[in-house]
Short mmCIF file of C-alpha atoms and ligand atoms in Angstrom, two decimals:
data_model
loop_
_atom_site.label_atom_id
_atom_site.label_comp_id
_atom_site.label_asym_id
_atom_site.label_seq_id
_atom_site.Cartn_x
_atom_site.Cartn_y
_atom_site.Cartn_z
CA MET A 113 18.77 57.97 -55.95
CA THR A 114 16.26 57.83 -53.10
CA GLU A 115 13.86 54.88 -52.90
CA ALA A 116 11.04 57.19 -53.98
CA GLU A 117 13.04 58.26 -57.04
CA ILE A 118 13.76 54.66 -57.95
CA PHE A 119 10.08 53.78 -57.57
CA ASP A 120 9.06 56.82 -59.60
CA LYS A 121 11.42 55.77 -62.42
CA ILE A 122 9.91 52.27 -62.52
CA VAL A 123 6.34 53.61 -62.57
CA GLN A 124 7.13 56.29 -65.16
CA GLU A 125 8.90 53.86 -67.47
CA ARG A 126 6.38 51.01 -67.30
CA ARG A 127 4.30 51.15 -70.46
CA ALA A 128 1.96 48.75 -72.23
CA ILE A 129 4.38 47.13 -74.70
CA ARG A 130 2.76 46.22 -78.03
CA LYS A 131 5.85 44.85 -79.77
CA TYR A 132 8.81 42.91 -78.42
CA ASP A 133 12.15 42.16 -80.03
CA GLU A 134 11.50 38.59 -81.18
CA ASN A 135 15.21 37.73 -81.38
CA ALA A 136 16.04 38.96 -77.88
CA ILE A 137 16.21 36.71 -74.85
CA MET A 138 14.88 37.40 -71.39
CA PRO A 139 17.27 35.86 -68.83
CA GLU A 140 15.97 32.84 -66.91
CA GLY A 141 14.84 33.91 -63.46
CA VAL A 142 13.31 37.29 -64.31
CA VAL A 143 9.72 36.03 -64.54
CA GLU A 144 9.97 33.60 -61.64
CA ARG A 145 11.49 36.25 -59.35
CA SER A 146 8.77 38.67 -60.39
CA LEU A 147 6.00 36.15 -59.75
CA LYS A 148 7.43 35.53 -56.29
CA ARG A 149 7.29 39.30 -55.69
CA ALA A 150 3.73 39.33 -57.05
CA THR A 151 2.66 36.97 -54.27
CA LEU A 152 3.73 39.68 -51.80
CA ALA A 153 0.94 41.96 -53.08
CA PRO A 154 -1.86 42.48 -50.58
CA SER A 155 -4.83 40.14 -50.99
CA SER A 156 -8.25 40.15 -49.36
CA SER A 157 -7.96 38.38 -45.96
CA ASN A 158 -4.56 37.18 -47.22
CA MET A 159 -6.48 34.44 -49.05
CA GLN A 160 -4.43 34.65 -52.30
CA LEU A 161 -7.24 33.21 -54.38
CA TYR A 162 -5.19 33.36 -57.56
CA GLU A 163 -2.68 31.34 -59.55
CA PHE A 164 -0.16 32.15 -62.27
CA TYR A 165 0.40 30.00 -65.34
CA ARG A 166 3.73 30.76 -66.95
CA ILE A 167 3.98 30.05 -70.69
CA THR A 168 7.48 29.80 -72.14
CA LYS A 169 7.52 27.22 -74.98
CA LYS A 170 7.37 28.64 -78.52
CA GLU A 171 4.50 26.35 -79.57
CA ASP A 172 2.46 27.23 -76.46
CA LEU A 173 3.13 30.96 -76.89
CA LYS A 174 1.81 30.68 -80.43
CA ILE A 175 -1.44 29.11 -79.25
CA LEU A 176 -1.92 31.62 -76.44
CA ALA A 177 -1.18 34.54 -78.78
CA GLU A 178 -3.96 33.28 -81.05
CA TYR A 179 -6.32 33.22 -78.02
CA CYS A 180 -5.17 36.80 -77.29
CA MET A 181 -6.74 37.73 -80.63
CA GLY A 182 -3.36 37.78 -82.39
CA GLN A 183 -2.42 41.11 -80.78
CA GLY A 184 1.16 42.25 -81.37
CA ALA A 185 1.66 42.40 -77.60
CA ALA A 186 1.11 38.64 -77.58
CA THR A 187 2.51 37.38 -80.91
CA THR A 188 5.97 38.85 -80.29
CA ALA A 189 6.28 38.16 -76.54
CA GLN A 190 9.17 36.19 -75.05
CA GLU A 191 6.94 34.81 -72.29
CA MET A 192 3.37 35.13 -71.12
CA VAL A 193 1.67 34.71 -67.76
CA VAL A 194 -2.01 33.90 -67.32
CA VAL A 195 -3.35 35.28 -64.06
CA VAL A 196 -6.20 33.08 -62.85
CA VAL A 197 -8.73 33.72 -60.07
CA ARG A 198 -9.42 30.59 -57.99
CA LEU A 199 -12.38 31.38 -55.75
CA ASP A 200 -12.97 27.62 -55.60
CA LYS A 201 -9.79 27.25 -53.52
CA TYR A 202 -11.20 29.19 -50.58
CA ARG A 203 -11.26 26.20 -48.20
CA GLN A 204 -7.61 25.30 -48.81
CA ARG A 205 -6.43 28.89 -48.55
CA ALA A 206 -8.50 29.57 -45.40
CA LYS A 207 -7.00 26.44 -43.82
CA HIS A 208 -3.50 27.54 -44.78
CA ASN A 209 -4.04 30.93 -43.14
CA HIS A 210 -5.63 29.33 -40.12
CA ASP A 211 -2.82 26.82 -39.60
CA ASN A 212 -0.07 29.40 -40.06
CA LEU A 213 -1.67 31.83 -37.63
CA ALA A 214 -2.48 29.06 -35.14
CA ARG A 215 1.22 28.16 -35.11
CA ILE A 216 2.03 31.77 -34.19
CA TRP A 217 -0.75 32.58 -31.74
CA LYS A 218 -2.12 29.38 -30.15
CA GLY A 219 -0.96 29.24 -26.54
CA VAL A 220 0.65 32.70 -26.88
CA ASN A 221 -2.46 34.85 -27.04
CA ASP A 222 -5.56 32.69 -26.84
CA LYS A 223 -7.99 35.57 -27.23
CA ARG A 224 -6.33 36.47 -30.51
CA TYR A 225 -6.18 32.82 -31.59
CA LYS A 226 -9.92 32.44 -30.96
CA ARG A 227 -10.62 35.42 -33.23
CA ILE A 228 -8.37 33.94 -35.94
CA ASP A 229 -9.97 30.52 -35.56
CA ASN A 230 -13.42 32.02 -35.89
CA TYR A 231 -12.41 34.13 -38.88
CA TYR A 232 -10.75 31.43 -41.00
CA ARG A 233 -12.73 28.38 -39.88
CA LYS A 234 -16.21 29.89 -39.76
CA LEU A 235 -16.46 33.34 -41.34
CA MET A 236 -14.35 32.76 -44.49
CA PRO A 237 -16.17 29.55 -45.52
CA ILE A 238 -19.53 31.32 -45.04
CA PHE A 239 -18.31 34.36 -46.94
CA TYR A 240 -17.05 32.41 -49.97
CA PHE A 241 -19.70 29.69 -50.09
CA THR A 242 -22.03 30.10 -53.07
CA ASP A 243 -24.56 27.98 -54.93
CA PRO A 244 -24.86 27.90 -58.75
CA PHE A 245 -27.82 30.33 -58.74
CA GLY A 246 -26.43 32.78 -56.20
CA LEU A 247 -29.43 32.27 -53.90
CA ILE A 248 -27.29 31.96 -50.78
CA GLY A 249 -25.63 35.21 -51.79
CA TRP A 250 -29.03 36.92 -51.79
CA LEU A 251 -29.81 35.49 -48.36
CA LYS A 252 -26.50 36.85 -47.09
CA LYS A 253 -27.34 40.17 -48.73
CA LEU A 254 -30.68 40.27 -46.91
CA LEU A 255 -28.93 39.47 -43.64
CA VAL A 256 -26.34 42.24 -44.00
CA PHE A 257 -29.05 44.66 -45.13
CA THR A 258 -30.90 43.98 -41.87
CA ILE A 259 -27.77 44.24 -39.73
CA GLY A 260 -26.80 47.36 -41.70
CA ILE A 261 -29.88 49.21 -40.42
CA PHE A 262 -28.30 49.19 -36.95
CA ARG A 263 -24.56 49.37 -37.57
CA PRO A 264 -21.89 49.56 -40.31
CA VAL A 265 -21.47 46.22 -42.06
CA VAL A 266 -19.59 44.77 -45.04
CA ARG A 267 -22.19 44.68 -47.79
CA GLU A 268 -20.35 42.90 -50.61
CA VAL A 269 -21.49 39.34 -49.88
CA ALA A 270 -23.47 38.37 -53.01
CA LYS A 271 -22.11 35.95 -55.62
CA LYS A 272 -21.09 38.77 -57.97
CA ASP A 273 -19.22 40.45 -55.10
CA MET A 274 -17.05 37.33 -54.66
CA HIS A 275 -15.90 37.70 -58.26
CA VAL A 276 -14.96 41.32 -57.67
CA THR A 277 -13.10 40.39 -54.46
CA GLY A 278 -11.14 37.70 -56.31
CA HIS A 279 -10.29 39.86 -59.31
CA LYS A 280 -9.24 42.84 -57.14
CA SER A 281 -6.57 40.83 -55.35
CA ALA A 282 -5.44 39.05 -58.53
CA ALA A 283 -5.04 42.41 -60.30
CA LEU A 284 -2.91 43.77 -57.46
CA ALA A 285 -0.64 40.74 -57.83
CA ALA A 286 -0.61 41.31 -61.61
CA GLN A 287 0.47 44.93 -61.18
CA THR A 288 3.19 43.96 -58.71
CA PHE A 289 4.44 41.46 -61.30
CA MET A 290 4.49 44.10 -64.06
CA LEU A 291 6.35 46.62 -61.90
CA SER A 292 8.86 43.95 -60.97
CA ILE A 293 9.47 43.04 -64.63
CA GLN A 294 9.99 46.75 -65.30
CA ALA A 295 12.46 46.98 -62.41
CA GLU A 296 14.30 44.01 -63.94
CA GLY A 297 14.69 46.05 -67.15
CA PHE A 298 12.02 44.41 -69.33
CA GLY A 299 8.53 45.24 -70.55
CA THR A 300 4.98 43.91 -70.14
CA CYS A 301 1.48 44.31 -71.49
CA PRO A 302 -1.66 43.36 -69.57
CA MET A 303 -4.36 41.93 -71.83
CA GLU A 304 -8.05 41.36 -71.34
CA GLY A 305 -8.58 41.23 -75.09
CA MET A 306 -8.55 37.43 -75.10
CA ASP A 307 -10.80 34.38 -75.34
CA SER A 308 -11.04 33.38 -71.68
CA LYS A 309 -13.09 30.26 -72.44
CA ARG A 310 -10.51 28.84 -74.83
CA ILE A 311 -7.65 29.71 -72.47
CA LYS A 312 -9.44 27.98 -69.58
CA ARG A 313 -9.97 24.85 -71.63
CA TRP A 314 -6.38 24.90 -72.91
CA LEU A 315 -4.98 25.20 -69.38
CA LYS A 316 -7.40 22.47 -68.22
CA LEU A 317 -8.80 24.75 -65.53
CA PRO A 318 -11.94 23.85 -63.59
CA TYR A 319 -15.30 25.50 -64.29
CA ARG A 320 -15.07 27.96 -61.38
CA ALA A 321 -11.60 29.25 -62.30
CA GLU A 322 -11.65 32.67 -63.99
CA ILE A 323 -9.07 34.33 -66.18
CA ASN A 324 -8.11 37.67 -64.67
CA MET A 325 -5.75 38.79 -67.43
CA VAL A 326 -2.90 37.58 -69.61
CA ILE A 327 0.39 39.44 -69.27
CA SER A 328 3.01 39.32 -71.99
CA ALA A 329 6.64 40.05 -71.14
CA GLY A 330 9.88 40.52 -73.00
CA VAL A 331 12.42 42.92 -74.45
CA PRO A 332 10.52 45.90 -75.92
CA LYS A 333 11.25 46.78 -79.52
CA PHE A 334 11.28 50.58 -79.60
CA PRO A 335 9.83 52.69 -81.11
CA GLU A 336 7.09 50.26 -82.35
CA ALA A 337 6.60 48.99 -78.77
CA LEU A 338 4.61 52.14 -77.91
CA TYR A 339 1.53 53.31 -79.77
CA ASN A 340 1.99 56.90 -78.66
CA GLU A 341 3.07 59.09 -75.76
CA ARG A 342 1.46 58.40 -72.42
CA LEU A 343 -2.01 59.88 -72.08
CA ARG A 344 -4.12 60.34 -68.94
CA VAL A 345 -7.17 62.36 -67.94
CA PRO A 346 -6.19 65.52 -65.98
CA PHE A 347 -5.24 64.59 -62.41
CA GLU A 348 -7.95 66.94 -61.05
CA GLU A 349 -10.57 64.67 -62.59
CA VAL A 350 -9.54 61.72 -60.46
CA TYR A 351 -8.30 63.52 -57.34
CA HIS A 352 -10.75 64.66 -54.70
CA GLU A 353 -10.43 65.95 -51.17
CA LYS A 354 -13.41 65.77 -48.87
C1 FMN B 119 -7.10 45.17 -67.30
C2 FMN B 119 -6.36 45.68 -68.50
C3 FMN B 119 -6.58 45.13 -69.74
C4 FMN B 119 -5.86 45.56 -70.85
N1 FMN B 119 -6.03 44.92 -72.05
C5 FMN B 119 -5.24 45.26 -73.08
C6 FMN B 119 -5.29 44.52 -74.29
O1 FMN B 119 -6.03 43.55 -74.43
N2 FMN B 119 -4.48 44.88 -75.30
C7 FMN B 119 -3.61 45.94 -75.20
O2 FMN B 119 -2.88 46.21 -76.15
N3 FMN B 119 -3.54 46.66 -74.06
C8 FMN B 119 -4.32 46.34 -73.00
N4 FMN B 119 -4.21 47.04 -71.82
C9 FMN B 119 -3.23 48.12 -71.71
C10 FMN B 119 -3.87 49.50 -71.69
O3 FMN B 119 -4.42 49.81 -72.93
C11 FMN B 119 -2.80 50.50 -71.25
O4 FMN B 119 -2.37 50.19 -69.96
C12 FMN B 119 -3.31 51.95 -71.30
O5 FMN B 119 -3.58 52.33 -72.62
C13 FMN B 119 -2.33 52.94 -70.69
O6 FMN B 119 -1.07 52.84 -71.31
P1 FMN B 119 0.26 52.62 -70.46
O7 FMN B 119 0.08 51.33 -69.70
O8 FMN B 119 1.37 52.52 -71.50
O9 FMN B 119 0.43 53.78 -69.55
C14 FMN B 119 -4.94 46.62 -70.72
C15 FMN B 119 -4.75 47.21 -69.45
C16 FMN B 119 -5.44 46.74 -68.35
C17 FMN B 119 -5.18 47.34 -67.02
#
């Protein structure tokens, strides 16, 4: 099999699993390996403003399944992972990037190092800084609007845009995790049908943390695992050439 054929098989076979075999066991290591692979997903400015909370204990799975509205995809799962967006960690993650890149470039290519230093020490903190009312975001918006009259500029700088930025990268990590679990021979189901407020409180997460999605994982119980055959809108509806 070529690499493309292997990848195609994984993508074709990944389905949203609504029922797992409750007596089956998922070998230790599958989820952790897959979460490590998930961290290799691209993230905006390599900031990785997300975290994963892995739930494995029976009593915890029961609570989380209840917060996932008692869906079959949750009540029968062997394990669950809560993907959390942590925009509030932007200072730490910017420093981590800065220090790593400084180690590589400082004294080797000082022009490049200066750009990195400016990006992670000045630009990132400005980009992610917000106030509770989003007023600073509107000021930034006004600034980019003015600059945008003269040249192309990144326009997504308001408070709501930060949330989108965070969730985009977290979702890419989530998808990498699900494909990895599939490659390991198991199934997953992403869930946004859940009580994010209760889950946040249960995980003792800070106010600014946001639940991206909950992903259940386990050994699918076919045929109940699938609601029906795979359905998509015709490809021509989503494919455009300019
Ligand atoms: C962000 C997101 C949230 C989802 N939430 C749920 C959910 O709460 N419950 C559920 O059963 N499926 C959920 N799904 C799964 C979709 O319904 C499923 O992916 C879609 O129907 C296509 O089916 P397939 O994944 O088997 O191809 C979600 C999928 C995504 C991407």
